């Protein structure tokens, strides 16, 4: 059953969290929440209740901090909502599941405009709607005394549709490594924004709103993927997680990656040429596009949207990732990347 | 299937989030996470997978901000973990459910001692363990640049065990209003701490670690409760939520509340006398003890731990809460309370 919606006062651009109060914020945000197909109890009670037809629930949490994961001058409120949802929807898809509902925790300064929070709610709702998902609950609190930053914590729930979850630990020697989705676009867009530019729009837009190919996750599970994860830290770092969890070596093919990720004369090459950066650095170490990388038994017909980029070998001395036989760390260093992926505490 | 635990380095009191890094923090925290009875995939993958025997999942999120919801000089790390878990476990219980798993989002300054985070993890695990629940996933990120405050976002998942969820909207004229658990202890403990004291220990301990009677929630659902919520904002405020959602008046009986909540010569009276505060103010407007308030059809034998404190009447001109016939707002004002409950944005 869906809870009755509170009446929402007419939004005023000058309203802030302080002037409308906690319940005013919640009412305005909920007015934009949409409704989740499987929600039996939505926002407004002590907790939500969501149907789990599979008999299991997939659950994941991501925290976005203003000044670390987004900037209000680089991204609109809607962008931030899309991005926060995408990070979680991609995690659910990388298990082979489909997101059914979100919960959102929000700590924000009292002078945050309510219009900004409404924008975030709209972005969250729009990113979820194609899957039949929506925000079903959450909590809104004041930021720490003196803090100017918004902290947004999003939890996604998902359904496996009868499929077994695809873990990071299932890759086996002989498997094919495959990729679905874009790599390097978000990192390239960030490099552009950091230098004070806002074009080419394609990469800036990719940084503001990632477009993970969500359906590729369940399709890979259906096709028999042995291991999978989403690329949120960078391809080398995330294939490293599969290698470590599975006790194998993932050998990536540079030419296949270039063919899959670097369209000739595409925006990554153009920006790379302008900034003096090898665009392969973004492809190999950039996070936040939320592409999916998976391993499949050799001979498996790859589902639509998936491209082979390498193979799994037995770990000799240690698990790890190679690109054309060279260790990931050395490849990243040669490309001038600071490491194989994001370092979260600097 | 439970994920293999990473090897955990020997803790060092001087270690901080900066020195051990994101994955070091995660490894140390997970070493204290315990294991959830219903988790099929625990921490370490893109998402967790938890069994939902009921075919539905209860889900709720609470955000705790340092300096708003806890202070490191008033509460130990373990206390903060207990408190963060309790707020969520109580929300699940207030729907009639039992918590099965937690997800934890954490934004913390790079100089946070890892020993403090380990303490929080221990508190979370200890509060969940009696229910067979544990932390199954989460995210750890750096706090906003310049922010010194920890933000902790906890999501609880729960199972209804075949019971219908008990909403806030089901109270009907003629129902009995009943209470399970303590009221006013946390608020009294906070008043003591604010004045620089740390005794009587009973109320200070209640502020640091609430003790919600979790089993009372499912028991009330089983017994046919028509509406229920946990008391997190204060009894007058939270019964007000039931009154509004149900379109009724909740008439509370002052003598019954005093008998249920103010043991003669108990710590609330002692502290009240010392501070010149009527302890009934804490009982009526103090939050965070996470007692449960519910309505039952007249004549229902109340389950163990539940005490009648009033009755539901048809709303005349408007829904609301009365104490011995007097409006909640007037009662709160007469007791010198700032309002009927917490104001979250000051």
XYZ file of C-alpha atoms in Angstrom:
692
model
C 0.000 0.000 0.000
C 1.302 3.436 -0.816
C 1.193 6.009 1.958
C -0.917 9.101 1.366
C 1.170 12.029 0.207
C 1.311 15.078 2.440
C 0.140 18.303 0.860
C 3.124 20.127 -0.543
C 3.365 23.889 -0.222
C 4.175 25.847 -3.343
C 7.963 25.806 -3.691
C 9.741 29.089 -3.191
C 13.253 29.564 -4.536
C 14.270 31.348 -1.327
C 13.176 28.509 0.975
C 15.894 26.691 2.857
C 15.995 23.651 5.073
C 15.929 26.019 8.070
C 12.812 27.887 6.946
C 10.726 24.838 6.030
C 12.025 22.428 8.706
C 12.603 18.684 8.585
C 9.034 17.726 7.770
C 8.764 20.436 5.125
C 11.892 19.084 3.439
C 10.571 15.542 3.564
C 7.219 16.570 2.086
C 8.874 18.400 -0.810
C 11.318 15.614 -1.515
C 8.621 12.935 -1.365
C 6.482 14.852 -3.826
C 9.220 14.038 -6.344
C 9.962 10.481 -5.237
C 7.812 8.626 -7.746
C 6.558 5.229 -6.685
C 8.274 1.871 -6.590
C 6.434 -0.952 -8.314
C 7.241 -3.445 -5.541
C 6.781 -1.129 -2.541
C 4.023 -2.266 -0.196
C 4.727 0.515 2.316
C 6.461 3.606 0.967
C 7.778 6.728 2.689
C 6.122 8.119 5.807
C 6.134 5.272 8.298
C 8.868 3.929 10.610
C 10.183 1.804 7.735
C 9.336 0.839 4.177
C 8.204 -2.612 3.099
C 9.248 -3.875 -0.341
C 8.264 -7.154 -1.981
C 11.119 -9.585 -2.696
C 9.752 -12.007 -5.277
C 13.100 -13.816 -5.475
C 13.110 -14.653 -1.740
C 16.387 -12.769 -1.359
C 17.241 -9.097 -1.439
C 20.359 -7.502 -2.908
C 21.494 -4.493 -0.860
C 24.278 -1.947 -1.252
C 25.156 1.514 0.102
C 27.174 4.381 -1.380
C 28.023 7.649 0.312
C 28.560 10.861 -1.694
C 30.215 13.819 0.009
C 30.047 17.317 -1.416
C 33.538 18.468 -2.347
C 34.718 14.847 -2.772
C 32.184 13.187 -5.065
C 30.359 16.205 -6.466
C 30.537 19.979 -6.568
C 27.436 22.139 -6.732
C 29.135 24.454 -9.237
C 30.001 21.589 -11.607
C 26.835 19.514 -11.279
C 23.188 20.472 -11.034
C 21.104 19.050 -8.201
C 19.461 16.713 -10.722
C 22.931 15.541 -11.835
C 23.853 14.712 -8.226
C 20.648 12.708 -7.818
C 21.290 10.789 -11.047
C 24.905 10.095 -10.050
C 24.055 8.942 -6.515
C 21.402 6.583 -7.823
C 23.606 5.281 -10.646
C 26.422 4.229 -8.322
C 23.989 2.032 -6.387
C 21.931 0.736 -9.308
C 25.198 -0.345 -10.943
C 26.262 -2.257 -7.816
C 22.967 -4.161 -7.802
C 23.273 -4.882 -11.547
C 26.850 -6.112 -11.033
C 25.445 -8.879 -8.817
C 23.008 -9.791 -11.610
C 20.076 -8.012 -9.951
C 17.614 -5.230 -10.739
C 17.057 -2.358 -8.320
C 13.597 -2.236 -6.770
C 13.883 0.579 -4.203
C 16.190 3.229 -2.740
C 16.578 4.645 0.758
C 18.279 8.011 1.106
C 20.074 9.461 4.105
C 20.827 13.149 3.886
C 22.857 15.388 6.177
C 22.649 18.997 5.000
C 23.397 22.494 6.262
C 20.331 24.433 7.419
C 20.849 27.024 4.660
C 20.595 24.422 1.871
C 17.922 25.641 -0.568
C 14.985 23.261 -0.637
C 14.954 23.686 -4.426
C 18.374 21.992 -4.490
C 17.081 19.025 -2.481
C 14.032 18.812 -4.745
C 16.424 18.650 -7.697
C 18.346 15.786 -6.109
C 15.046 13.975 -5.495
C 14.060 14.486 -9.129
C 17.409 13.112 -10.322
C 17.132 10.064 -8.067
C 13.574 9.415 -9.248
C 14.410 9.849 -12.943
C 17.387 7.475 -12.769
C 15.269 4.803 -11.017
C 12.017 5.125 -12.928
C 12.959 3.018 -16.000
C 13.577 0.087 -13.626
C 10.278 0.527 -11.767
C 12.214 1.599 -8.667
C 11.837 4.709 -6.493
C 12.850 6.172 -3.147
C 10.816 4.411 -0.451
C 12.339 5.900 2.686
C 15.124 7.853 4.247
C 16.237 10.296 6.876
C 17.041 14.003 6.732
C 19.209 15.574 9.414
C 21.210 18.739 9.975
C 24.870 18.659 8.959
C 27.517 18.858 11.662
C 27.746 22.277 13.335
C 29.889 24.484 11.101
C 29.847 22.069 8.172
C 28.863 23.514 4.800
C 28.816 20.170 2.981
C 25.948 17.907 2.026
C 26.452 14.184 2.685
C 24.187 11.894 0.718
C 23.976 8.208 1.560
C 21.993 6.026 -0.831
C 21.044 2.397 -0.233
C 19.647 0.337 -3.089
C 17.599 -2.837 -2.721
C 17.295 -5.233 -5.630
C 15.852 -8.496 -6.828
C 17.792 -11.352 -8.446
C 14.835 -12.705 -10.447
C 15.794 -16.271 -9.601
C 19.384 -15.888 -10.828
C 22.359 -16.807 -8.641
C 24.331 -13.717 -7.584
C 27.514 -13.221 -9.616
C 30.386 -12.710 -7.173
C 33.886 -11.366 -7.666
C 35.358 -14.689 -6.639
C 34.172 -16.982 -9.431
C 36.659 -16.260 -12.268
C 38.456 -19.423 -13.467
C 41.528 -19.914 -15.687
C 40.405 -20.120 -19.313
C 37.490 -17.698 -18.843
C 37.044 -14.754 -21.191
C 37.157 -11.247 -19.683
C 34.481 -8.963 -21.126
C 33.301 -5.403 -20.779
C 29.909 -3.684 -21.088
C 29.635 0.095 -21.070
C 31.917 3.074 -21.413
C 35.252 3.618 -19.709
C 37.224 6.817 -19.254
C 34.464 9.251 -20.134
C 33.793 10.401 -16.565
C 37.514 10.778 -15.794
C 38.024 12.708 -19.041
C 35.075 14.960 -18.164
C 36.521 15.568 -14.721
C 39.878 16.520 -16.259
C 38.060 19.047 -18.463
C 36.104 20.543 -15.550
C 39.246 20.728 -13.377
C 40.894 22.912 -16.015
C 37.912 25.259 -15.984
C 36.367 24.121 -19.288
C 32.905 22.731 -19.871
C 33.296 21.171 -23.313
C 33.303 18.777 -25.088
C 29.882 18.371 -23.580
C 29.781 14.591 -24.160
C 32.493 13.870 -21.574
C 31.387 16.563 -19.136
C 27.848 15.177 -19.294
C 29.242 11.675 -18.733
C 30.982 12.911 -15.587
C 27.830 14.619 -14.341
C 25.483 11.714 -15.121
C 26.978 8.283 -15.724
C 24.971 5.976 -18.007
C 25.602 2.441 -16.766
C 24.125 -0.233 -19.063
C 22.104 -1.719 -16.175
C 20.510 -4.512 -18.201
C 23.970 -5.876 -19.044
C 24.343 -7.127 -15.441
C 21.332 -9.462 -15.315
C 22.052 -10.478 -18.939
C 25.580 -11.531 -17.964
C 24.246 -13.514 -15.002
C 21.719 -15.197 -17.284
C 24.494 -16.054 -19.766
C 26.569 -17.750 -17.075
C 29.095 -15.091 -16.046
C 31.475 -16.580 -13.473
C 32.501 -13.263 -11.868
C 31.424 -9.645 -12.260
C 31.846 -6.203 -10.789
C 31.085 -2.653 -11.772
C 33.967 -0.352 -12.636
C 33.750 2.356 -10.005
C 37.420 2.593 -8.974
C 38.979 2.136 -12.448
C 39.337 -0.900 -14.719
C 42.776 -1.932 -13.452
C 41.714 -1.578 -9.810
C 38.381 -3.355 -10.244
C 39.718 -6.233 -12.353
C 42.308 -6.435 -9.559
C 39.469 -7.057 -7.097
C 38.212 -9.953 -9.245
C 41.763 -11.316 -9.593
C 42.366 -11.221 -5.844
C 38.953 -12.619 -4.866
C 39.221 -15.406 -7.456
C 42.956 -16.149 -7.016
C 43.693 -15.723 -10.731
C 45.420 -13.418 -13.204
C 43.297 -11.296 -15.535
C 45.229 -10.628 -18.729
C 43.819 -7.644 -20.603
C 44.392 -7.027 -24.296
C 45.388 -3.437 -25.011
C 44.274 -3.522 -28.655
C 40.872 -4.917 -27.682
C 40.472 -2.210 -25.043
C 41.444 0.521 -27.482
C 38.988 -0.878 -30.045
C 36.224 -1.110 -27.443
C 36.794 2.199 -25.668
C 38.587 4.643 -27.953
C 36.574 5.419 -31.060
C 38.973 7.074 -33.582
C 38.745 10.872 -33.301
C 36.303 10.497 -30.408
C 36.110 13.011 -27.563
C 38.632 11.122 -25.392
C 41.324 11.415 -28.094
C 40.469 15.048 -28.733
C 40.680 16.006 -25.063
C 43.756 13.820 -24.594
C 45.531 15.625 -27.447
C 44.536 19.035 -26.048
C 45.672 18.203 -22.510
C 48.721 16.095 -23.382
C 47.206 12.992 -21.754
C 47.147 9.483 -23.216
C 43.392 8.778 -23.183
C 44.124 5.137 -22.367
C 45.014 6.382 -18.864
C 41.365 7.423 -18.395
C 40.144 4.121 -19.829
C 42.334 2.033 -17.514
C 42.197 4.033 -14.276
C 39.135 6.302 -14.450
C 36.196 5.354 -12.256
C 32.563 6.410 -12.065
C 31.374 5.435 -15.538
C 30.062 2.281 -13.857
C 30.758 0.005 -16.793
C 30.626 -3.710 -15.973
C 33.493 -6.163 -16.249
C 32.797 -9.882 -16.091
C 34.316 -13.242 -16.821
C 32.561 -15.919 -18.876
C 33.476 -19.563 -19.552
C 35.354 -19.789 -22.881
C 32.978 -20.289 -25.778
C 30.029 -18.566 -24.081
C 28.200 -16.395 -26.622
C 28.542 -12.947 -25.044
C 25.219 -11.176 -24.392
C 24.387 -8.012 -26.292
C 26.552 -5.075 -25.287
C 29.451 -7.204 -24.037
C 32.904 -7.197 -25.741
C 35.842 -9.504 -25.005
C 38.871 -7.605 -23.641
C 41.058 -10.388 -22.266
C 41.378 -13.785 -20.672
C 41.800 -15.362 -17.259
C 45.012 -17.286 -16.509
C 46.044 -19.317 -13.482
C 47.890 -17.205 -10.920
C 51.586 -18.107 -10.989
C 53.189 -16.447 -8.019
C 50.314 -14.074 -7.188
C 46.903 -12.954 -8.428
C 46.884 -9.740 -10.405
C 46.158 -7.896 -13.613
C 48.343 -7.678 -16.708
C 47.940 -5.557 -19.845
C 49.681 -7.227 -22.804
C 51.769 -9.092 -20.226
C 52.817 -6.033 -18.235
C 51.781 -5.563 -14.583
C 48.883 -3.145 -13.992
C 50.915 -0.889 -11.691
C 53.675 -0.469 -14.306
C 51.125 0.209 -17.045
C 49.411 2.864 -14.936
C 52.744 4.483 -14.075
C 53.850 4.529 -17.738
C 50.600 6.284 -18.657
C 51.221 8.932 -16.010
C 48.235 7.820 -13.884
C 48.682 8.277 -10.131
C 47.773 4.652 -9.471
C 45.493 1.895 -10.729
C 42.384 3.708 -9.509
C 40.881 6.154 -7.030
C 42.637 6.702 -3.704
C 39.770 7.570 -1.383
C 41.738 9.125 1.477
C 44.375 11.625 0.390
C 27.654 -17.954 1.325
C 29.863 -15.802 3.514
C 32.772 -14.013 1.885
C 36.277 -14.889 3.093
C 37.565 -12.420 5.653
C 40.627 -10.377 4.738
C 43.620 -10.794 7.040
C 43.561 -8.040 9.596
C 46.765 -6.350 10.660
C 47.383 -5.996 14.386
C 45.600 -2.841 15.497
C 47.761 0.060 16.527
C 46.274 2.818 18.665
C 48.076 5.448 16.559
C 46.645 4.249 13.239
C 44.238 6.583 11.469
C 42.058 6.323 8.421
C 44.782 8.167 6.477
C 47.564 5.759 7.479
C 45.676 2.525 6.787
C 43.590 3.694 3.779
C 40.074 2.804 2.725
C 40.663 -0.913 2.354
C 42.543 -1.077 5.650
C 39.608 0.547 7.402
C 37.167 -1.839 5.762
C 39.255 -4.882 6.725
C 39.437 -3.786 10.367
C 35.787 -2.921 10.583
C 34.707 -6.178 8.921
C 36.792 -8.184 11.340
C 34.311 -6.993 13.980
C 31.142 -7.260 11.890
C 29.967 -10.652 13.056
C 27.850 -12.633 10.655
C 24.184 -12.358 9.773
C 22.202 -15.583 9.964
C 20.291 -14.834 6.740
C 23.166 -13.328 4.709
C 23.948 -15.318 1.564
C 26.588 -12.831 0.404
C 28.178 -10.663 3.081
C 30.644 -7.790 2.869
C 33.293 -7.621 0.157
C 31.365 -7.804 -3.102
C 29.467 -5.132 -5.067
C 26.419 -5.758 -2.897
C 25.188 -8.080 -0.172
C 22.474 -10.696 -0.635
C 20.161 -11.451 2.289
C 17.416 -14.063 2.431
C 13.866 -12.738 2.854
C 11.827 -15.704 4.070
C 8.707 -13.529 4.353
C 8.810 -12.552 0.668
C 9.001 -8.885 1.688
C 11.777 -6.832 3.227
C 11.423 -4.071 5.814
C 13.956 -1.267 5.240
C 14.807 1.914 7.100
C 17.683 4.424 7.253
C 18.909 6.696 10.042
C 21.726 9.219 9.813
C 23.811 10.163 12.871
C 25.990 13.260 12.718
C 28.774 13.913 15.192
C 27.982 17.018 17.214
C 24.228 16.553 16.600
C 23.442 12.974 17.549
C 26.570 12.022 19.479
C 29.725 13.510 20.923
C 32.957 11.566 21.118
C 33.653 13.013 24.599
C 30.266 11.874 25.957
C 29.965 8.499 24.238
C 32.507 5.792 23.553
C 32.863 4.456 20.013
C 31.034 1.306 21.139
C 28.199 3.484 22.520
C 27.858 5.228 19.147
C 27.664 1.871 17.368
C 25.015 0.606 19.791
C 22.993 3.816 19.437
C 23.157 3.891 15.623
C 22.038 0.272 15.413
C 19.296 0.719 18.026
C 17.610 3.582 16.154
C 17.244 1.351 13.093
C 16.427 -1.919 14.843
C 13.647 -0.058 16.694
C 12.197 1.247 13.422
C 12.051 -2.281 12.009
C 10.482 -3.590 15.242
C 7.916 -0.769 15.143
C 6.634 -2.226 11.839
C 6.339 -5.620 13.540
C 9.565 -6.934 12.001
C 12.907 -8.320 13.138
C 16.177 -6.909 11.802
C 18.193 -9.316 9.680
C 21.064 -7.153 8.373
C 22.608 -3.687 8.468
C 24.429 -1.611 5.854
C 26.650 1.202 7.080
C 27.727 4.333 5.245
C 30.531 6.254 6.895
C 32.044 9.628 6.035
C 34.986 10.355 8.308
C 37.952 12.726 8.531
C 41.276 11.173 7.497
C 42.666 11.611 11.010
C 39.932 9.481 12.600
C 41.663 6.764 14.671
C 40.927 3.340 13.254
C 40.476 2.156 16.846
C 37.437 4.456 17.073
C 35.916 2.960 13.914
C 36.609 -0.544 15.234
C 34.743 0.430 18.393
C 31.747 1.611 16.370
C 31.797 -1.686 14.455
C 31.895 -3.614 17.737
C 28.927 -1.640 19.085
C 26.912 -2.216 15.903
C 27.723 -5.943 15.977
C 26.898 -6.339 19.671
C 23.544 -4.583 19.349
C 22.576 -6.781 16.359
C 23.920 -10.129 17.506
C 20.997 -11.152 19.773
C 18.703 -10.880 16.732
C 21.012 -12.914 14.465
C 21.717 -9.763 12.444
C 25.039 -8.198 11.457
C 26.588 -5.629 9.128
C 26.575 -7.101 5.609
C 27.867 -4.149 3.610
C 28.617 -0.481 3.456
C 30.806 2.287 2.170
C 33.598 4.281 3.748
C 34.569 7.660 2.340
C 36.517 10.740 3.362
C 34.571 13.524 5.071
C 34.132 16.815 3.258
C 37.339 18.848 2.970
C 37.784 20.726 6.244
C 35.075 18.783 8.065
C 36.037 17.287 11.417
C 32.775 15.408 11.906
C 31.903 11.774 11.365
C 28.609 11.086 9.584
C 27.217 7.587 10.085
C 24.311 6.358 7.984
C 22.815 3.021 8.965
C 20.248 1.081 6.954
C 18.481 -1.874 8.541
C 16.743 -4.679 6.655
C 14.176 -6.827 8.414
C 11.754 -9.672 8.056
C 8.052 -9.617 8.960
C 7.789 -13.343 9.670
C 4.457 -13.540 7.864
C 2.888 -10.718 9.916
C 1.223 -7.732 8.264
C 3.229 -4.517 8.800
C 1.775 -2.297 11.528
C 1.446 1.219 10.120
C 0.904 4.550 11.815
C -2.404 4.974 10.037
C -4.453 2.147 11.535
C -5.570 3.566 14.913
C -9.372 3.555 15.318
C -11.688 5.239 17.828
C -12.144 2.937 20.820
C -8.626 1.467 20.598
C -6.404 1.338 23.660
C -3.089 3.252 23.527
C -0.236 1.260 25.044
C 3.474 1.674 25.691
C 6.421 -0.743 25.819
C 9.811 0.397 27.060
C 11.276 3.344 28.914
C 10.603 7.017 28.281
C 12.578 10.042 29.409
C 15.743 8.244 30.445
C 17.813 9.319 27.443
C 16.616 12.946 27.699
C 17.351 12.965 31.434
C 20.827 11.526 30.769
C 21.451 14.202 28.158
C 20.404 16.920 30.643
C 22.925 15.498 33.115
C 25.746 15.369 30.541
C 24.954 18.905 29.327
C 25.523 20.204 32.853
C 28.918 18.504 32.979
C 27.910 15.607 35.244
C 28.157 11.901 34.533
C 25.866 10.465 37.221
C 23.417 8.995 38.020
C 24.940 6.416 35.751
C 21.592 4.743 34.945
C 20.294 7.704 32.932
C 23.665 8.597 31.395
C 24.041 4.986 30.270
C 20.501 5.107 28.855
C 21.462 8.156 26.811
C 24.635 6.489 25.550
C 23.019 3.142 24.741
C 19.245 2.968 24.428
C 17.664 -0.412 25.268
C 14.605 -0.716 23.054
C 12.463 -3.779 23.890
C 12.732 -5.046 20.302
C 10.595 -8.156 20.830
C 7.656 -5.961 21.881
C 7.208 -4.845 18.257
C 6.575 -8.247 16.655
C 4.585 -9.254 19.773
C 2.282 -6.262 19.299
C 1.828 -7.103 15.623
C 1.016 -10.686 16.558
C -1.522 -9.472 19.130
C -3.333 -7.360 16.552
C -1.957 -3.852 17.097
C -3.767 -1.446 14.761
C -1.010 1.211 14.670
C 2.508 1.469 16.054
C 5.622 3.598 15.978
C 8.806 3.897 17.958
C 9.296 6.920 20.187
C 12.308 8.635 18.667
C 11.078 12.241 18.619
C 9.222 12.232 21.972
C 5.944 10.624 23.079
C 3.763 13.662 22.325
C 5.348 14.133 18.892
C 5.235 10.458 17.933
C 1.682 9.840 19.149
C 0.928 12.970 17.122
C 2.224 11.155 14.034
C -0.176 8.265 14.700
C -3.044 10.706 15.329
C -2.399 12.567 12.076
C -1.855 9.453 9.944
C -4.960 7.774 11.411
C -7.172 10.868 11.562
C -7.969 10.382 15.265
C -7.295 11.851 18.705
C -5.013 9.978 21.099
C -6.012 10.772 24.655
C -3.210 9.986 27.088
C -3.741 9.412 30.801
C -1.258 11.332 32.909
C -1.625 9.070 35.953
C -1.066 5.952 33.840
C 2.032 7.525 32.278
C 3.423 8.503 35.661
C 2.771 4.989 36.969
C 4.412 3.431 33.904
C 7.390 5.741 33.566
C 8.183 7.395 36.880
C 9.078 4.859 39.539
C 8.861 6.640 42.943
C 12.312 7.917 43.927
C 13.749 6.695 40.629
C 16.612 8.437 38.870
C 14.325 10.696 36.799
C 12.749 12.160 39.973
C 16.152 12.535 41.616
C 17.675 14.348 38.659
C 14.479 16.364 38.166
C 14.622 17.562 41.769
C 18.320 18.437 41.477
C 17.873 20.354 38.214
C 14.471 21.900 38.942
C 12.825 20.041 36.052
C 9.514 18.198 36.162
C 10.613 14.713 35.043
C 7.300 14.306 33.210
C 8.746 16.732 30.636
C 11.402 14.142 29.755
C 8.793 11.372 29.647
C 6.506 13.312 27.303
C 8.988 15.051 25.022
C 12.304 13.163 25.294
C 13.303 11.038 22.306
C 15.904 8.370 21.678
C 14.849 5.774 24.251
C 13.088 4.085 21.342
C 10.153 2.830 23.367
C 7.184 1.641 21.312
C 3.709 3.127 21.345
C 0.851 1.222 19.753
C -2.905 1.056 19.603
C -4.874 -2.148 20.152
C -8.572 -2.920 19.714
C -10.360 -2.545 23.083
C -10.349 -5.789 25.037
C -7.136 -7.115 23.428
C -5.003 -8.789 26.088
C -1.832 -6.693 25.914
C 1.342 -8.678 25.208
C 4.052 -8.909 27.842
C 5.821 -5.593 28.423
C 2.934 -3.433 27.193
C 1.009 -1.067 29.503
C -2.148 0.897 28.683
C -1.585 4.661 28.773
C -4.681 6.027 27.038
C -7.424 5.610 24.483
C -8.229 6.595 20.913
C -11.183 8.927 20.266
C -12.737 10.141 17.036
C -11.199 13.390 15.855
C -13.658 16.216 16.392
C -12.303 19.267 14.638
C -8.777 17.928 14.072
C -6.533 14.960 14.831
C -4.169 15.423 17.758
C -2.949 14.347 21.156
C -4.436 15.247 24.530
C -3.096 14.575 28.030
C -5.982 14.435 30.532
C -7.990 16.472 28.015
C -5.371 19.180 27.475
C -3.693 19.729 24.080
C -0.155 18.310 23.739
C 1.372 21.693 22.881
C -0.097 23.313 26.025
C 1.040 20.398 28.191
C 4.583 20.640 26.808
C 4.653 24.404 27.317
C 3.394 24.091 30.919
C 6.198 21.616 31.649
C 8.779 24.043 30.278
C 9.647 21.804 27.303
C 10.636 23.660 24.135
C 8.044 21.768 22.089
C 6.428 18.359 21.781
C 9.662 16.768 20.589
C 12.991 17.245 18.827
C 13.400 20.125 16.383
C 15.935 18.778 13.927
C 17.031 22.011 12.256
C 17.759 24.837 14.694
